[in-house]
Amino acid sequence: MYPIDTSRTDLAREFKKNPFGPHSAELQRILNRMRWEPLKGKFVLVCTKPHKEWILAELPGERGKPITMHHDQVFTSLADAEWVVFKRRWKRITGQELAVD
Amino acid sequence: MQTKTIVGYADQIVIAPGETIAFKVSCEPGVADYRARIVRVVCGDDQPAGPGLKLEPFPAPAEDTHKARHQPIRTGSWISVRAGPALARLESVTVQAMIWPTTVAKGWQGLLGWWSEPRECGFGLFIDDKGQLLFAIGDGKGKPALLVSGKKLVDRAWYLVAGSYDAATGQTTLIQEPVECFPHVDDAATVCATVAKNYVGRPDAPFSFATILTEQGGGAVTAGAMFNGKIDAARVANRALDRAEIERLRDDPAAPSLRAAVVAAWDFARDMAGDRIVDTSTNRLHGTVVNTPTRAMRGWAWTGASGDWRQRPDHYGAIHFHDDDLDDAGWATDFTFTAPQGLRSGFYAALVETEGAEDSIPFFVRPPRGQATAKLLFLVPTASYLAYANFREALDSENAEVMTNALSIIGADMMYLNDHPEVGLSMYDLHTDRSGVAYSSRLRPILNMRLKGPLWQYAADTHVTEWLEAKGIAYDVVTDEDLHAEGVDLLQRYTCVMTGTHPEYYSTPMLDAVEAYIHRGGRFIYTGANGFYWRVAFHPDRPGIMEMRRAEDGSRSWIAEPGEYHMSFTGELGGLWQRSGRAPQKLVGTGFIAQGFDMSSYYVRKPGSFDPRAAWIFEGVGKDERIGDFGLIGGAAAGLELDYVDRKHGTPPHTLLLASSENHTDSFMIVNEEIGHNYPTTLGRDHPNARADMVFFEMAGGGAVFSTSSIAWAGSLAHKGHANNVSRITENVVRRFLDPKPFAGA
């Protein structure tokens, strides 16, 4: 597994600035690790208003089970959603808060 | 958030004027009624940056209101055998089969027997809630006699399973015998008991495989406790056979010593293509499969001597059942539409709307049968729509997000798929038991073949129709099903034929037809990429049901088991057309080379675009102009999946390479069928072949081919009010291809 070096906040800033890429090779490796989560609990966005509004959600990882919605995490920009998920995954994997706003 | 409370499908996907299509609709409980209307679809993509949703209202019939009802779907494949006198005469019995379970831990599963709930009547073999073989006998009055193996079965292992009962003595035996024994695995059992005499009852239900039937009165039954796994060599005898006789009956049901005992001996390798299963005994207890379980599967006797069931049918006696198989939702019709004479050919849809929810049911209107009403034909790739039908990628694949390099987005349609897995699977999905899905059907709601749907297949193809309408170019449409049924005659009515953006799945008759058209003077525009890739077959009797095998090579979401590459519907070798010697390069000059799902890129002109044979294609396009550095799909015209030229695969030697895309991201990777062994430079930024090659070539008979070689191409057509170089190149080609004037030197 590609390690995430918590001192490399420069890579986090790179992602925040340009969430849809293309990314530097080092950032892409981090993203590959973050995005290759197991299905159970994997972050997705549920579209609530077509092309306008999305809610953070987690996959059940099992057919027939409901998607878990985070109704307090509503986005009107896909870039904002990517950044919130990036920060959550950073913490999930490294155990440390990402000290970048 | 909008919750989808209404869905539907149609009995057909294409009709001609004068013909009628029937729509079947289901609403969630609580919905009182819904409105329905028919529209002509010009553009099915509603994203704000695009040309917008363009629907033309259809004058008649006017919008109508219908009473809502809920129509359920029952998934799971099984076999029904009408019980004849031979079964009704049974007092003593032996029932036996070879089985290969795949979800032992699932809970109760029916294997085979003449048994019904809730009366607990008849006889049958089951897997119980502890994963053990169970043999049941019941007269429908008292408590059933149950013998349990006491040993848990192992997934994906073959077993001889049998239950025998002597009505005169009550002597009952259960056998659970693995074909292969492993140290530390205790899964063999023979259990004997003496139970009540004369205890075999006679259910009203049929004899069944892979389910437990519940009688609903009036002869109706519901199927439950669906089995996952294979059944082979199923037999019934009219007395309690001993162990040696059970083996003999399995291996030689025509053995003289068993002649008086055999009641049924099914051979699933007979009549492989259809829905019938054959009993080789004189009782002819033939059956019918329900929900298309997978046939032409390796049986317990398979050795690897042949991979073709037509050569060794005795090796392919197994049927693989799945609890999530579905071939026809079987809903009742809610309303119909008869296409009036003179109705313009094109994309159409029934829109159904209720409070806060809507659905669209696409269909196509072809010109009157035997006629063309335009010089240009748009060939709608409905076989490919079918392959992707209800693809659960964002829900079921760990890879979805790494492939798109962005968070997966779940819209109302995908949410419905999550909440209603009973609408069935695509050919990209896995069954409950992780085996691949080999069949798809359009006789069910298809949540990703929808207006406002993902820009993949259906909705993306409406970028082509939107452009044709904007340019005032008259066109007819026909579907892959028409092409499969009618062949090259259908195409030869047209001066020029255009494909959709991703015509990936082709049956042999379809490929033969396109090939013949190109060789007989047809002008062919391949408006996409990764086309003519997988070989498929259609059900011989039931249109709208299709088969494929993800055989030994190709970009595969699942991989077929060894020996299971030949399709049940035709016996043909499934898998890549390339592997049958008919690579797409032979047909259209280019074939699949790379895919990536984040950002698209642009093309640059190559020397071939300045050759007098093709310079007219670039009229109005600058020498150094980047082509398609804009668009709705990944921001440019070369994206998603890309094709390239390769003489080794059959690109005609006189093909002109007009332009190639470049500067793709590392999400674009060389497809594995082009890689002998893997290496670190197969990514877009490293590998020179990660590109789309735009090509043109003429054919001896006056035909010509133009290939864009990118799925994203059509997403750039509408940019700046259709005034852009992708639109210009496409228009130059279409207008020249519609001109019957021969090409120079051809």
mmCIF file of C-alpha atoms in Angstrom, chain B residues 2-137:
data_model
loop_
_atom_site.group_PDB
_atom_site.id
_atom_site.type_symbol
_atom_site.label_atom_id
_atom_site.label_comp_id
_atom_site.label_asym_id
_atom_site.label_seq_id
_atom_site.Cartn_x
_atom_site.Cartn_y
_atom_site.Cartn_z
ATOM 1 C CA GLN B 2 -36.484 12.818 -5.711
ATOM 2 C CA THR B 3 -37.244 9.212 -4.913
ATOM 3 C CA LYS B 4 -38.088 7.190 -7.944
ATOM 4 C CA THR B 5 -41.523 5.705 -7.399
ATOM 5 C CA ILE B 6 -42.368 4.790 -10.968
ATOM 6 C CA VAL B 7 -40.558 2.573 -13.487
ATOM 7 C CA GLY B 8 -41.512 0.788 -16.658
ATOM 8 C CA TYR B 9 -40.433 -1.102 -19.739
ATOM 9 C CA ALA B 10 -41.863 -2.076 -23.094
ATOM 10 C CA ASP B 11 -42.447 -5.389 -24.814
ATOM 11 C CA GLN B 12 -40.440 -4.233 -27.841
ATOM 12 C CA ILE B 13 -37.576 -1.876 -28.453
ATOM 13 C CA VAL B 14 -38.376 -0.988 -32.049
ATOM 14 C CA ILE B 15 -41.577 -0.706 -34.064
ATOM 15 C CA ALA B 16 -42.475 0.298 -37.607
ATOM 16 C CA PRO B 17 -45.421 2.529 -38.517
ATOM 17 C CA GLY B 18 -48.649 0.614 -38.015
ATOM 18 C CA GLU B 19 -47.185 -1.534 -35.258
ATOM 19 C CA THR B 20 -48.027 -1.414 -31.576
ATOM 20 C CA ILE B 21 -45.770 -1.293 -28.552
ATOM 21 C CA ALA B 22 -47.031 -2.211 -25.072
ATOM 22 C CA PHE B 23 -45.792 -0.412 -21.955
ATOM 23 C CA LYS B 24 -45.669 -2.007 -18.533
ATOM 24 C CA VAL B 25 -45.461 0.271 -15.512
ATOM 25 C CA SER B 26 -45.095 -0.268 -11.791
ATOM 26 C CA CYS B 27 -45.485 2.311 -9.058
ATOM 27 C CA GLU B 28 -44.517 2.084 -5.434
ATOM 28 C CA PRO B 29 -47.439 1.412 -3.112
ATOM 29 C CA GLY B 30 -49.194 4.669 -2.244
ATOM 30 C CA VAL B 31 -48.995 6.203 -5.722
ATOM 31 C CA ALA B 32 -52.558 6.708 -6.974
ATOM 32 C CA ASP B 33 -52.102 7.486 -10.646
ATOM 33 C CA TYR B 34 -49.633 8.700 -13.251
ATOM 34 C CA ARG B 35 -49.610 10.583 -16.528
ATOM 35 C CA ALA B 36 -48.162 9.103 -19.707
ATOM 36 C CA ARG B 37 -47.244 10.655 -23.020
ATOM 37 C CA ILE B 38 -45.152 9.799 -26.067
ATOM 38 C CA VAL B 39 -42.348 12.113 -27.190
ATOM 39 C CA ARG B 40 -39.831 12.171 -29.987
ATOM 40 C CA VAL B 41 -36.326 12.376 -28.562
ATOM 41 C CA VAL B 42 -33.870 14.741 -30.222
ATOM 42 C CA CYS B 43 -31.448 15.050 -27.299
ATOM 43 C CA GLY B 44 -31.650 13.014 -24.111
ATOM 44 C CA ASP B 45 -28.811 14.790 -22.286
ATOM 45 C CA ASP B 46 -29.917 17.497 -19.843
ATOM 46 C CA GLN B 47 -26.573 18.683 -18.527
ATOM 47 C CA PRO B 48 -26.410 22.484 -18.371
ATOM 48 C CA ALA B 49 -23.277 22.783 -20.514
ATOM 49 C CA GLY B 50 -24.817 20.808 -23.365
ATOM 50 C CA PRO B 51 -27.508 21.435 -25.960
ATOM 51 C CA GLY B 52 -30.124 20.559 -23.339
ATOM 52 C CA LEU B 53 -32.941 18.070 -23.245
ATOM 53 C CA LYS B 54 -34.817 18.274 -26.524
ATOM 54 C CA LEU B 55 -38.113 16.433 -26.691
ATOM 55 C CA GLU B 56 -40.708 17.002 -29.363
ATOM 56 C CA PRO B 57 -44.252 16.516 -28.129
ATOM 57 C CA PHE B 58 -46.206 14.056 -30.119
ATOM 58 C CA PRO B 59 -49.669 15.237 -31.136
ATOM 59 C CA ALA B 60 -51.601 12.051 -30.532
ATOM 60 C CA PRO B 61 -52.491 10.316 -28.405
ATOM 61 C CA ALA B 62 -52.627 13.166 -25.942
ATOM 62 C CA GLU B 63 -51.346 12.812 -22.440
ATOM 63 C CA ASP B 64 -53.353 10.278 -20.572
ATOM 64 C CA THR B 65 -53.798 9.475 -16.904
ATOM 65 C CA HIS B 66 -53.565 5.876 -15.717
ATOM 66 C CA LYS B 67 -54.333 4.239 -12.426
ATOM 67 C CA ALA B 68 -51.113 3.243 -10.692
ATOM 68 C CA ARG B 69 -50.388 -0.272 -9.526
ATOM 69 C CA HIS B 70 -47.449 -2.089 -8.082
ATOM 70 C CA GLN B 71 -46.080 -4.941 -10.174
ATOM 71 C CA PRO B 72 -43.523 -7.116 -8.407
ATOM 72 C CA ILE B 73 -40.493 -8.881 -9.921
ATOM 73 C CA ARG B 74 -39.436 -12.353 -8.880
ATOM 74 C CA THR B 75 -35.825 -13.166 -9.600
ATOM 75 C CA GLY B 76 -34.107 -16.509 -9.527
ATOM 76 C CA SER B 77 -33.862 -19.209 -12.146
ATOM 77 C CA TRP B 78 -35.422 -22.633 -11.777
ATOM 78 C CA ILE B 79 -36.928 -25.433 -13.813
ATOM 79 C CA SER B 80 -40.538 -26.484 -13.908
ATOM 80 C CA VAL B 81 -41.510 -30.000 -15.011
ATOM 81 C CA ARG B 82 -45.196 -30.755 -15.304
ATOM 82 C CA ALA B 83 -45.767 -33.815 -13.163
ATOM 83 C CA GLY B 84 -47.227 -36.600 -15.279
ATOM 84 C CA PRO B 85 -48.684 -39.991 -14.405
ATOM 85 C CA ALA B 86 -45.211 -41.486 -14.031
ATOM 86 C CA LEU B 87 -44.603 -39.290 -11.005
ATOM 87 C CA ALA B 88 -48.128 -39.683 -9.697
ATOM 88 C CA ARG B 89 -47.647 -43.481 -9.615
ATOM 89 C CA LEU B 90 -44.602 -43.221 -7.359
ATOM 90 C CA GLU B 91 -44.781 -44.872 -3.977
ATOM 91 C CA SER B 92 -41.130 -45.726 -3.430
ATOM 92 C CA VAL B 93 -38.608 -43.345 -4.924
ATOM 93 C CA THR B 94 -34.985 -42.448 -5.500
ATOM 94 C CA VAL B 95 -34.117 -38.856 -6.425
ATOM 95 C CA GLN B 96 -30.509 -38.032 -7.219
ATOM 96 C CA ALA B 97 -28.201 -35.557 -8.963
ATOM 97 C CA MET B 98 -24.695 -34.206 -9.125
ATOM 98 C CA ILE B 99 -24.554 -30.732 -7.581
ATOM 99 C CA TRP B 100 -21.961 -27.949 -7.334
ATOM 100 C CA PRO B 101 -23.274 -25.462 -4.759
ATOM 101 C CA THR B 102 -21.883 -21.929 -4.685
ATOM 102 C CA THR B 103 -23.593 -20.303 -1.677
ATOM 103 C CA VAL B 104 -23.816 -23.085 0.884
ATOM 104 C CA ALA B 105 -24.140 -20.577 3.734
ATOM 105 C CA LYS B 106 -27.074 -18.760 2.160
ATOM 106 C CA GLY B 107 -29.827 -20.631 3.963
ATOM 107 C CA TRP B 108 -32.562 -22.924 2.661
ATOM 108 C CA GLN B 109 -32.245 -23.788 -1.028
ATOM 109 C CA GLY B 110 -34.224 -26.185 -3.156
ATOM 110 C CA LEU B 111 -32.258 -28.696 -5.261
ATOM 111 C CA LEU B 112 -34.729 -30.994 -6.974
ATOM 112 C CA GLY B 113 -37.903 -32.812 -6.198
ATOM 113 C CA TRP B 114 -41.641 -32.999 -6.433
ATOM 114 C CA TRP B 115 -42.350 -31.030 -3.317
ATOM 115 C CA SER B 116 -44.562 -28.173 -2.280
ATOM 116 C CA GLU B 117 -45.054 -25.859 0.622
ATOM 117 C CA PRO B 118 -46.875 -25.152 2.838
ATOM 118 C CA ARG B 119 -48.344 -28.654 2.880
ATOM 119 C CA GLU B 120 -44.874 -30.219 2.971
ATOM 120 C CA CYS B 121 -45.951 -32.754 0.463
ATOM 121 C CA GLY B 122 -43.952 -35.013 -1.893
ATOM 122 C CA PHE B 123 -40.235 -35.717 -1.916
ATOM 123 C CA GLY B 124 -37.151 -33.646 -2.533
ATOM 124 C CA LEU B 125 -33.520 -32.819 -1.875
ATOM 125 C CA PHE B 126 -32.601 -29.507 -0.274
ATOM 126 C CA ILE B 127 -29.755 -27.581 1.313
ATOM 127 C CA ASP B 128 -30.855 -26.621 4.807
ATOM 128 C CA ASP B 129 -30.082 -23.506 6.827
ATOM 129 C CA LYS B 130 -26.880 -25.097 8.112
ATOM 130 C CA GLY B 131 -25.556 -25.843 4.620
ATOM 131 C CA GLN B 132 -26.273 -29.575 4.850
ATOM 132 C CA LEU B 133 -28.032 -31.856 2.412
ATOM 133 C CA LEU B 134 -31.547 -32.706 3.482
ATOM 134 C CA PHE B 135 -33.954 -35.300 2.069
ATOM 135 C CA ALA B 136 -37.638 -34.790 2.809
ATOM 136 C CA ILE B 137 -40.672 -37.005 2.325
#
